[in-house]
């Protein structure tokens, strides 16, 4: 999935934070695309070395680059700079108070490359731009499911249509938990193992319950019933109960599912009439807390059991042939 | 009804994982299955029950199956125990 971002949108989003001022016609930015996150200082490219040049990134011009460009223009040696401007670079950002040769700005205007000046320091600019672009370019996907924050744990409920995901979410909300997204969940990968979820279209408070129609849980239960986004920590897979399928009995071996290459623990939950999934979902959330802190009830029970059996074995051997 | 005394021969005894394996077998069958050891008798379709027997190595358990597929069920349990629950 290849994404790109027009410089225009980027400029509008960050111009205040970065104190960006356009130095060429702002309309150029509408057709220029940022195709890769990050910032590039085109040092070597200015000197004519274009191998592996990261033209798809925003190009940053600091003191050295500006001095070099100014010198090249006064020496009338601008072949390489012109060549650089023939690449589809998204934009130049100048982060120095140093004056840049007007001829360079004219060249950029001619090639329709937007140029901005920022009064921020390199570090400030670097952080803001990277945060914004990493966020934008982070891998994301949409899935069919319901995301609820239960005791601070993000539970993603999945399963076939009309198996009862929304009803469980409604039940959980009624018990004081918070709805993040119903039906369409947008998942975005942050870092290597964090998956953030939010409502697909940004319609967090709305959900559909068969037989009732569209509900607004925020209006019904108040603002505490919703939450804009939440890290997904566990997947509950609802399934129709089948006799042949073997379900987890111990909770020692952990099942998992990969979404966007992030490993998430998964619990397959068979459902049948009369089973209170809401209470089970709450228990799953609390039990996950314990597991995160290193406590696994199944393993603890087994430890006790093994100890007991070992003692019994020792005792039987000790009392063997002891016919006092 | 069929019943048979079976000796546990794996070194760790009938702990959590083996108990889960036993339950996985018994829940697949329609017959009732009970396992007893000394005075304690438990339903072999309940994992907590099977674990509570705490049947260590060299102890003997009595497996009773009652129902249409009792022979197949008993045989499968016997095979599992004879193979040391595929642990060793």
CSV table of C-alpha atoms in Angstrom, one decimal:
chain,number,residue,atom,x,y,z
A,1,UNK,CA,0.0,0.0,0.0
A,2,UNK,CA,1.8,3.1,-1.2
A,3,UNK,CA,0.7,6.4,0.3
A,4,UNK,CA,1.6,9.9,-0.6
A,5,UNK,CA,0.7,13.2,0.8
A,6,UNK,CA,0.4,16.6,-1.0
A,7,UNK,CA,2.7,19.3,0.3
A,8,UNK,CA,-0.3,21.5,0.5
A,9,UNK,CA,-2.0,19.3,3.2
A,10,UNK,CA,1.2,18.9,5.1
A,11,UNK,CA,1.8,22.7,5.0
A,12,UNK,CA,-1.7,23.4,6.3
A,13,UNK,CA,-1.4,20.9,9.1
A,14,UNK,CA,2.0,22.0,10.5
A,15,UNK,CA,2.5,25.6,9.4
A,16,UNK,CA,1.6,27.1,12.8
A,17,UNK,CA,3.6,24.6,14.8
A,18,UNK,CA,6.7,25.0,12.6
A,19,UNK,CA,6.2,28.7,11.8
A,20,UNK,CA,6.5,27.9,8.1
A,21,UNK,CA,6.4,30.8,5.7
A,22,UNK,CA,6.1,30.2,2.0
A,23,UNK,CA,8.8,31.9,-0.1
A,24,UNK,CA,7.5,30.9,-3.4
A,25,UNK,CA,3.9,30.8,-4.8
A,26,UNK,CA,1.9,28.6,-2.4
A,27,UNK,CA,-0.1,27.1,-5.3
A,28,UNK,CA,3.0,25.0,-6.3
A,29,UNK,CA,2.4,22.8,-3.2
A,30,UNK,CA,-0.9,21.5,-4.5
A,31,UNK,CA,0.7,19.3,-7.1
A,32,UNK,CA,3.8,18.3,-5.2
A,33,UNK,CA,3.8,15.0,-3.3
A,34,UNK,CA,5.7,13.7,-0.3
A,35,UNK,CA,6.1,10.0,-1.0
A,36,UNK,CA,8.4,9.1,1.9
A,37,UNK,CA,8.5,10.1,5.6
A,38,UNK,CA,11.6,11.8,6.9
A,39,UNK,CA,13.8,14.7,6.1
A,40,UNK,CA,16.8,14.8,3.7
A,41,UNK,CA,19.6,17.2,3.6
A,42,UNK,CA,20.6,17.2,-0.1
A,43,UNK,CA,24.3,18.0,0.6
A,44,UNK,CA,25.9,15.6,-1.9
A,45,UNK,CA,23.1,16.0,-4.4
A,46,UNK,CA,23.9,19.7,-4.6
A,47,UNK,CA,27.4,18.8,-5.6
A,48,UNK,CA,26.1,16.6,-8.4
A,49,UNK,CA,26.2,13.2,-6.8
A,50,UNK,CA,22.7,11.8,-7.3
A,51,UNK,CA,23.2,8.1,-6.6
A,52,UNK,CA,20.6,6.9,-3.9
A,53,UNK,CA,19.4,10.5,-3.6
A,54,UNK,CA,16.3,10.5,-1.4
A,55,UNK,CA,14.3,12.9,-3.7
A,56,UNK,CA,10.9,11.6,-2.3
A,57,UNK,CA,11.6,13.2,1.1
A,58,UNK,CA,11.2,16.8,2.1
A,59,UNK,CA,14.5,18.5,1.4
A,60,UNK,CA,16.1,20.5,4.2
A,61,UNK,CA,18.4,23.4,3.6
A,62,UNK,CA,20.5,24.6,6.5
A,63,UNK,CA,23.5,26.9,6.8
A,64,UNK,CA,26.0,24.9,4.7
A,65,UNK,CA,23.5,24.1,1.9
A,66,UNK,CA,22.6,27.8,1.7
A,67,UNK,CA,26.2,29.0,1.6
A,68,UNK,CA,27.0,26.4,-1.0
A,69,UNK,CA,23.9,27.4,-3.2
A,70,UNK,CA,24.8,31.1,-2.9
A,71,UNK,CA,28.4,30.4,-3.9
A,72,UNK,CA,27.4,28.3,-6.8
A,73,UNK,CA,25.0,31.0,-8.0
A,74,UNK,CA,27.7,33.7,-7.7
A,75,UNK,CA,30.1,31.4,-9.6
A,76,UNK,CA,27.4,30.8,-12.2
A,77,UNK,CA,28.0,27.1,-11.8
A,78,UNK,CA,24.4,26.0,-11.4
A,79,UNK,CA,24.3,22.9,-13.6
A,80,UNK,CA,23.9,20.5,-10.6
A,81,UNK,CA,21.4,22.6,-8.7
A,82,UNK,CA,19.3,22.8,-11.8
A,83,UNK,CA,19.6,19.0,-12.2
A,84,UNK,CA,18.5,18.6,-8.6
A,85,UNK,CA,15.4,20.8,-9.2
A,86,UNK,CA,14.4,18.5,-12.1
A,87,UNK,CA,13.8,15.7,-9.6
A,88,UNK,CA,10.2,15.6,-8.3
A,89,UNK,CA,11.3,16.8,-4.8
A,90,UNK,CA,8.3,17.7,-2.7
A,91,UNK,CA,9.6,20.9,-1.3
A,92,UNK,CA,12.6,22.8,0.2
A,93,UNK,CA,12.5,23.8,3.8
A,94,UNK,CA,15.0,26.5,4.9
A,95,UNK,CA,16.0,26.5,8.5
A,96,UNK,CA,18.5,29.3,8.7
A,97,UNK,CA,18.1,33.0,9.0
A,98,UNK,CA,20.8,33.3,6.3
A,99,UNK,CA,19.6,35.0,3.1
A,100,UNK,CA,19.4,32.7,0.1
A,101,UNK,CA,20.1,33.9,-3.4
A,102,UNK,CA,17.0,35.2,-5.1
A,103,UNK,CA,18.1,33.4,-8.2
A,104,UNK,CA,17.6,30.1,-6.4
A,105,UNK,CA,14.0,31.0,-5.5
A,106,UNK,CA,13.5,32.1,-9.1
A,107,UNK,CA,14.7,28.7,-10.3
A,108,UNK,CA,12.4,27.0,-7.9
A,109,UNK,CA,9.5,29.1,-9.1
A,110,UNK,CA,10.3,28.2,-12.6
A,111,UNK,CA,10.3,24.5,-11.8
A,112,UNK,CA,7.3,25.0,-9.5
A,113,UNK,CA,8.9,23.7,-6.4
A,114,UNK,CA,7.5,25.2,-3.2
A,115,UNK,CA,10.1,26.7,-0.8
A,116,UNK,CA,9.4,27.4,2.9
A,117,UNK,CA,11.3,29.0,5.7
A,118,UNK,CA,11.0,27.9,9.3
A,119,UNK,CA,12.3,29.8,12.3
A,120,UNK,CA,12.4,26.6,14.4
A,121,UNK,CA,15.7,24.8,15.2
A,122,UNK,CA,16.7,21.7,13.4
A,123,UNK,CA,15.7,19.5,16.3
A,124,UNK,CA,12.3,21.0,16.8
A,125,UNK,CA,11.6,20.7,13.1
A,126,UNK,CA,12.9,17.2,12.9
A,127,UNK,CA,10.7,16.0,15.7
A,128,UNK,CA,7.5,17.6,14.5
A,129,UNK,CA,7.9,16.6,10.8
A,130,UNK,CA,8.9,13.0,11.7
A,131,UNK,CA,6.0,12.6,14.1
A,132,UNK,CA,3.5,13.9,11.6
A,133,UNK,CA,4.9,12.0,8.6
A,134,UNK,CA,5.4,8.7,10.6
A,135,UNK,CA,1.8,8.9,11.7
A,136,UNK,CA,0.6,9.6,8.2
A,137,UNK,CA,2.7,6.8,6.5
A,138,UNK,CA,2.2,4.2,9.3
A,139,UNK,CA,0.7,1.0,7.9
A,140,UNK,CA,-3.0,0.9,8.5
A,141,UNK,CA,-5.9,-1.4,7.8
A,142,UNK,CA,-9.7,-1.6,8.4
A,143,UNK,CA,-11.3,-4.6,9.8
A,144,UNK,CA,-14.8,-5.7,10.7
A,145,UNK,CA,-15.2,-5.9,14.5
A,146,UNK,CA,-15.9,-3.9,17.6
A,147,UNK,CA,-13.3,-2.2,19.8
A,148,UNK,CA,-14.1,-1.6,23.5
A,149,UNK,CA,-12.0,-0.2,26.3
A,150,UNK,CA,-12.6,-2.6,29.2
A,151,UNK,CA,-10.9,-1.6,32.5
A,152,UNK,CA,-8.3,0.2,30.4
A,153,UNK,CA,-7.6,-2.8,28.1
A,154,UNK,CA,-8.4,-2.5,24.4
A,155,UNK,CA,-10.5,-5.6,23.5
A,156,UNK,CA,-11.1,-6.1,19.8
A,157,UNK,CA,-14.2,-8.3,19.3
A,158,UNK,CA,-14.2,-10.2,16.0
A,159,UNK,CA,-16.5,-12.7,14.5
A,160,UNK,CA,-19.0,-13.2,11.7
A,161,UNK,CA,-21.7,-10.7,11.0
A,162,UNK,CA,-24.7,-10.7,13.5
A,163,UNK,CA,-22.9,-13.0,15.9
A,164,UNK,CA,-23.5,-10.4,18.6
A,165,UNK,CA,-20.5,-8.1,18.7
A,166,UNK,CA,-22.4,-4.9,19.0
A,167,UNK,CA,-24.7,-6.4,21.6
A,168,UNK,CA,-21.7,-7.3,23.7
A,169,UNK,CA,-20.3,-3.8,23.3
A,170,UNK,CA,-23.6,-2.3,24.3
A,171,UNK,CA,-23.7,-4.5,27.4
A,172,UNK,CA,-20.1,-3.5,28.3
A,173,UNK,CA,-20.9,0.2,27.8
A,174,UNK,CA,-23.9,-0.2,30.1
A,175,UNK,CA,-21.6,-1.7,32.7
A,176,UNK,CA,-19.3,1.4,32.6
A,177,UNK,CA,-16.8,0.5,29.9
A,178,UNK,CA,-16.1,2.6,26.8
A,179,UNK,CA,-16.9,2.1,23.2
A,180,UNK,CA,-14.1,3.0,20.7
A,181,UNK,CA,-15.5,1.7,17.4
A,182,UNK,CA,-18.3,-0.5,16.2
A,183,UNK,CA,-18.4,-2.4,12.9
A,184,UNK,CA,-15.6,-0.7,11.1
A,185,UNK,CA,-12.3,-0.4,13.1
A,186,UNK,CA,-9.3,1.4,11.6
A,187,UNK,CA,-6.1,0.0,12.9
A,188,UNK,CA,-2.8,1.7,12.6
A,189,UNK,CA,0.6,0.3,13.5
A,190,UNK,CA,2.7,2.5,15.8
A,191,UNK,CA,6.2,1.4,16.5
A,192,UNK,CA,6.9,-2.4,16.1
A,193,UNK,CA,4.3,-3.8,18.4
A,194,UNK,CA,1.6,-1.3,19.1
A,195,UNK,CA,-1.6,-1.2,17.2
A,196,UNK,CA,-4.0,1.7,17.7
A,197,UNK,CA,-7.6,1.4,16.8
A,198,UNK,CA,-10.3,4.0,16.2
A,199,UNK,CA,-13.6,4.3,14.5
A,200,UNK,CA,-13.5,3.8,10.7
A,201,UNK,CA,-15.2,7.0,9.7
A,202,UNK,CA,-14.8,8.8,13.0
A,203,UNK,CA,-18.3,7.8,14.1
A,204,UNK,CA,-17.4,6.5,17.5
A,205,UNK,CA,-20.7,7.0,19.3
A,206,UNK,CA,-22.9,5.4,16.7
A,207,UNK,CA,-23.7,1.8,16.6
A,208,UNK,CA,-26.4,-0.4,15.1
A,209,UNK,CA,-28.3,-3.0,17.1
A,210,UNK,CA,-30.5,-5.5,15.2
A,211,UNK,CA,-34.1,-4.6,15.8
A,212,UNK,CA,-33.4,-1.2,17.2
A,213,UNK,CA,-31.6,0.6,14.4
A,214,UNK,CA,-28.9,3.2,14.8
A,215,UNK,CA,-28.1,4.3,18.4
A,216,UNK,CA,-25.9,7.1,19.7
A,217,UNK,CA,-24.3,5.7,22.9
A,218,UNK,CA,-22.9,9.0,23.9
A,219,UNK,CA,-26.4,10.5,24.0
A,220,UNK,CA,-27.8,7.5,25.9
A,221,UNK,CA,-25.0,6.8,28.4
A,222,UNK,CA,-23.2,10.1,28.5
A,223,UNK,CA,-19.7,11.1,27.4
A,224,UNK,CA,-18.0,8.5,29.6
A,225,UNK,CA,-19.3,5.8,27.3
A,226,UNK,CA,-17.0,6.6,24.4
A,227,UNK,CA,-13.3,7.0,23.7
A,228,UNK,CA,-11.7,8.3,20.5
A,229,UNK,CA,-8.9,5.8,20.2
A,230,UNK,CA,-7.3,2.9,22.1
A,231,UNK,CA,-4.4,0.5,21.8
A,232,UNK,CA,-5.6,-3.0,20.8
A,233,UNK,CA,-4.3,-5.4,23.3
A,234,UNK,CA,-6.3,-8.6,22.8
A,235,UNK,CA,-8.6,-10.1,20.2
A,236,UNK,CA,-11.7,-12.0,21.2
A,237,UNK,CA,-12.8,-14.2,18.4
A,238,UNK,CA,-16.5,-15.1,18.8
A,239,UNK,CA,-17.5,-18.4,17.2
A,240,UNK,CA,-20.6,-20.5,16.9
A,241,UNK,CA,-20.0,-23.4,19.3
A,242,UNK,CA,-19.1,-26.5,17.5
A,243,UNK,CA,-18.7,-29.9,19.2
A,244,UNK,CA,-15.8,-31.0,17.1
A,245,UNK,CA,-13.7,-27.9,17.9
A,246,UNK,CA,-11.4,-28.2,20.9
A,247,UNK,CA,-11.3,-25.0,23.0
A,248,UNK,CA,-8.7,-23.8,25.3
A,249,UNK,CA,-9.1,-25.4,28.8
A,250,UNK,CA,-6.0,-24.4,30.6
A,251,UNK,CA,-4.9,-21.0,29.4
A,252,UNK,CA,-1.3,-22.0,29.5
A,253,UNK,CA,-0.6,-22.0,25.8
A,254,UNK,CA,-1.3,-18.7,24.2
A,255,UNK,CA,-3.0,-18.4,20.9
A,256,UNK,CA,-2.2,-15.3,18.8
A,257,UNK,CA,-3.2,-13.4,15.7
A,258,UNK,CA,-1.0,-11.2,13.5
A,259,UNK,CA,-2.6,-7.9,12.4
A,260,UNK,CA,-0.3,-5.6,10.4
A,261,UNK,CA,2.6,-7.8,11.6
A,262,UNK,CA,1.7,-7.0,15.2
A,263,UNK,CA,1.3,-10.2,17.4
A,264,UNK,CA,-1.8,-10.0,19.5
A,265,UNK,CA,-3.1,-12.6,22.0
A,266,UNK,CA,-6.3,-14.1,20.8
A,267,UNK,CA,-9.0,-15.9,22.7
A,268,UNK,CA,-11.5,-18.0,20.7
A,269,UNK,CA,-14.8,-17.9,22.5
A,270,UNK,CA,-17.5,-20.3,21.6
A,271,UNK,CA,-20.9,-18.8,22.2
A,272,UNK,CA,-24.3,-20.3,22.9
A,273,UNK,CA,-27.5,-19.0,24.4
A,274,UNK,CA,-27.3,-18.2,28.1
A,275,UNK,CA,-23.6,-17.6,28.1
A,276,UNK,CA,-22.7,-14.3,29.6
A,277,UNK,CA,-20.0,-13.0,27.2
A,278,UNK,CA,-19.9,-9.6,28.9
A,279,UNK,CA,-18.7,-10.9,32.2
A,280,UNK,CA,-16.3,-13.2,30.4
A,281,UNK,CA,-14.9,-10.2,28.4
A,282,UNK,CA,-14.4,-8.3,31.7
A,283,UNK,CA,-12.6,-11.3,33.1
A,284,UNK,CA,-10.5,-11.6,30.0
A,285,UNK,CA,-9.4,-7.9,30.4
A,286,UNK,CA,-8.5,-8.4,34.1
A,287,UNK,CA,-6.8,-11.7,33.5
A,288,UNK,CA,-4.7,-10.0,30.7
A,289,UNK,CA,-3.6,-7.5,33.3
A,290,UNK,CA,-2.4,-10.3,35.5
A,291,UNK,CA,-0.6,-12.1,32.6
A,292,UNK,CA,1.1,-8.8,31.7
A,293,UNK,CA,2.3,-8.6,35.3
A,294,UNK,CA,3.5,-12.2,35.1
A,295,UNK,CA,0.8,-14.2,36.8
A,296,UNK,CA,-0.8,-17.1,34.9
A,297,UNK,CA,-3.4,-18.9,36.9
A,298,UNK,CA,-3.1,-22.1,34.9
A,299,UNK,CA,0.6,-22.3,35.4
A,300,UNK,CA,0.3,-21.5,39.1
A,301,UNK,CA,-2.2,-24.3,39.6
A,302,UNK,CA,0.0,-26.7,37.7
A,303,UNK,CA,2.9,-25.8,40.0
A,304,UNK,CA,0.9,-26.6,43.1
A,305,UNK,CA,-0.3,-29.9,41.4
A,306,UNK,CA,3.2,-31.0,40.5
A,307,UNK,CA,4.4,-30.2,44.0
A,308,UNK,CA,1.6,-32.2,45.5
A,309,UNK,CA,2.3,-35.2,43.3
A,310,UNK,CA,6.0,-35.1,44.1
A,311,UNK,CA,5.3,-35.2,47.8
A,312,UNK,CA,2.9,-38.1,47.4
A,313,UNK,CA,5.4,-40.0,45.4
A,314,UNK,CA,8.1,-39.4,48.1
A,315,UNK,CA,5.7,-40.5,50.8
A,316,UNK,CA,4.7,-43.7,49.1
A,317,UNK,CA,8.3,-44.7,48.6
A,318,UNK,CA,9.2,-43.9,52.2
A,319,UNK,CA,6.4,-46.0,53.6
A,320,UNK,CA,7.1,-48.9,51.3
A,321,UNK,CA,7.7,-52.1,53.3
A,322,UNK,CA,7.1,-50.1,56.4
A,323,UNK,CA,4.8,-52.5,58.2
A,324,UNK,CA,5.2,-51.3,61.8
B,1,UNK,CA,-20.0,-50.1,30.8
B,2,UNK,CA,-16.3,-50.8,30.5
B,3,UNK,CA,-13.7,-50.1,33.2
B,4,UNK,CA,-10.0,-50.6,33.5
B,5,UNK,CA,-7.2,-49.9,36.0
B,6,UNK,CA,-4.4,-47.9,34.3
B,7,UNK,CA,-1.0,-47.1,35.8
B,8,UNK,CA,0.4,-43.6,35.2
B,9,UNK,CA,4.0,-44.0,33.9
B,10,UNK,CA,5.2,-40.6,33.0
B,11,UNK,CA,7.5,-39.0,35.5
B,12,UNK,CA,5.5,-35.8,36.1
B,13,UNK,CA,2.2,-37.6,36.6
B,14,UNK,CA,-1.2,-36.4,35.5
B,15,UNK,CA,-0.5,-32.6,35.7
B,16,UNK,CA,-2.2,-29.8,33.7
B,17,UNK,CA,-1.1,-30.6,30.2
B,18,UNK,CA,-1.9,-34.4,30.4
B,19,UNK,CA,-5.2,-33.6,32.1
B,20,UNK,CA,-6.0,-31.3,29.2
B,21,UNK,CA,-5.2,-34.1,26.7
B,22,UNK,CA,-7.5,-36.5,28.6
B,23,UNK,CA,-10.3,-34.0,28.6
B,24,UNK,CA,-9.8,-33.3,24.9
B,25,UNK,CA,-10.4,-37.0,24.2
B,26,UNK,CA,-13.3,-37.5,26.5
B,27,UNK,CA,-15.3,-34.5,25.3
B,28,UNK,CA,-15.2,-35.9,21.8
B,29,UNK,CA,-17.1,-39.0,22.9
B,30,UNK,CA,-20.8,-39.3,23.7
B,31,UNK,CA,-20.2,-41.8,26.6
B,32,UNK,CA,-19.9,-40.8,30.2
B,33,UNK,CA,-16.4,-41.1,31.5
B,34,UNK,CA,-15.4,-41.2,35.2
B,35,UNK,CA,-11.9,-41.6,36.6
B,36,UNK,CA,-11.4,-42.6,40.2
B,37,UNK,CA,-8.4,-42.8,42.4
B,38,UNK,CA,-8.6,-44.1,45.9
B,39,UNK,CA,-11.8,-42.7,47.2
B,40,UNK,CA,-12.1,-39.8,44.8
B,41,UNK,CA,-14.1,-40.1,41.6
B,42,UNK,CA,-14.4,-37.3,39.1
B,43,UNK,CA,-16.1,-36.6,35.7
B,44,UNK,CA,-13.3,-37.0,33.1
B,45,UNK,CA,-14.9,-34.3,31.0
B,46,UNK,CA,-14.0,-31.7,33.6
B,47,UNK,CA,-10.4,-30.5,33.6
B,48,UNK,CA,-10.4,-29.3,37.2
B,49,UNK,CA,-11.7,-32.7,38.3
B,50,UNK,CA,-9.0,-34.6,36.4
B,51,UNK,CA,-6.3,-32.4,37.8
B,52,UNK,CA,-7.6,-32.7,41.3
B,53,UNK,CA,-6.9,-36.5,41.2
B,54,UNK,CA,-3.2,-35.5,41.5
B,55,UNK,CA,-2.3,-38.9,40.1
B,56,UNK,CA,1.5,-39.1,40.3
B,57,UNK,CA,3.9,-41.5,38.6
B,58,UNK,CA,3.2,-45.1,39.4
B,59,UNK,CA,-0.2,-44.4,40.9
B,60,UNK,CA,-3.2,-46.3,39.5
B,61,UNK,CA,-6.4,-44.8,38.2
B,62,UNK,CA,-9.7,-46.5,37.4
B,63,UNK,CA,-11.2,-45.3,34.1
B,64,UNK,CA,-14.9,-46.1,33.6
B,65,UNK,CA,-16.7,-45.4,30.3
B,66,UNK,CA,-20.4,-45.8,29.9
B,67,UNK,CA,-22.2,-45.2,26.6
B,68,UNK,CA,-22.4,-46.1,22.9
B,69,UNK,CA,-18.7,-45.4,22.1
B,70,UNK,CA,-17.3,-46.6,25.4
B,71,UNK,CA,-14.7,-49.0,23.9
B,72,UNK,CA,-13.2,-46.5,21.5
B,73,UNK,CA,-13.0,-43.9,24.3
B,74,UNK,CA,-11.3,-46.2,26.8
B,75,UNK,CA,-8.8,-47.4,24.2
B,76,UNK,CA,-7.8,-43.9,23.3
B,77,UNK,CA,-7.3,-42.9,26.9
B,78,UNK,CA,-5.2,-46.1,27.5
B,79,UNK,CA,-3.1,-45.3,24.5
B,80,UNK,CA,-2.5,-41.8,25.6
B,81,UNK,CA,-1.4,-42.9,29.1
B,82,UNK,CA,0.7,-45.7,27.7
B,83,UNK,CA,2.5,-43.2,25.5
B,84,UNK,CA,3.3,-41.1,28.5
B,85,UNK,CA,1.1,-38.3,27.1
B,86,UNK,CA,3.6,-37.8,24.4
B,87,UNK,CA,5.7,-35.8,26.9
B,88,UNK,CA,8.8,-37.9,27.2
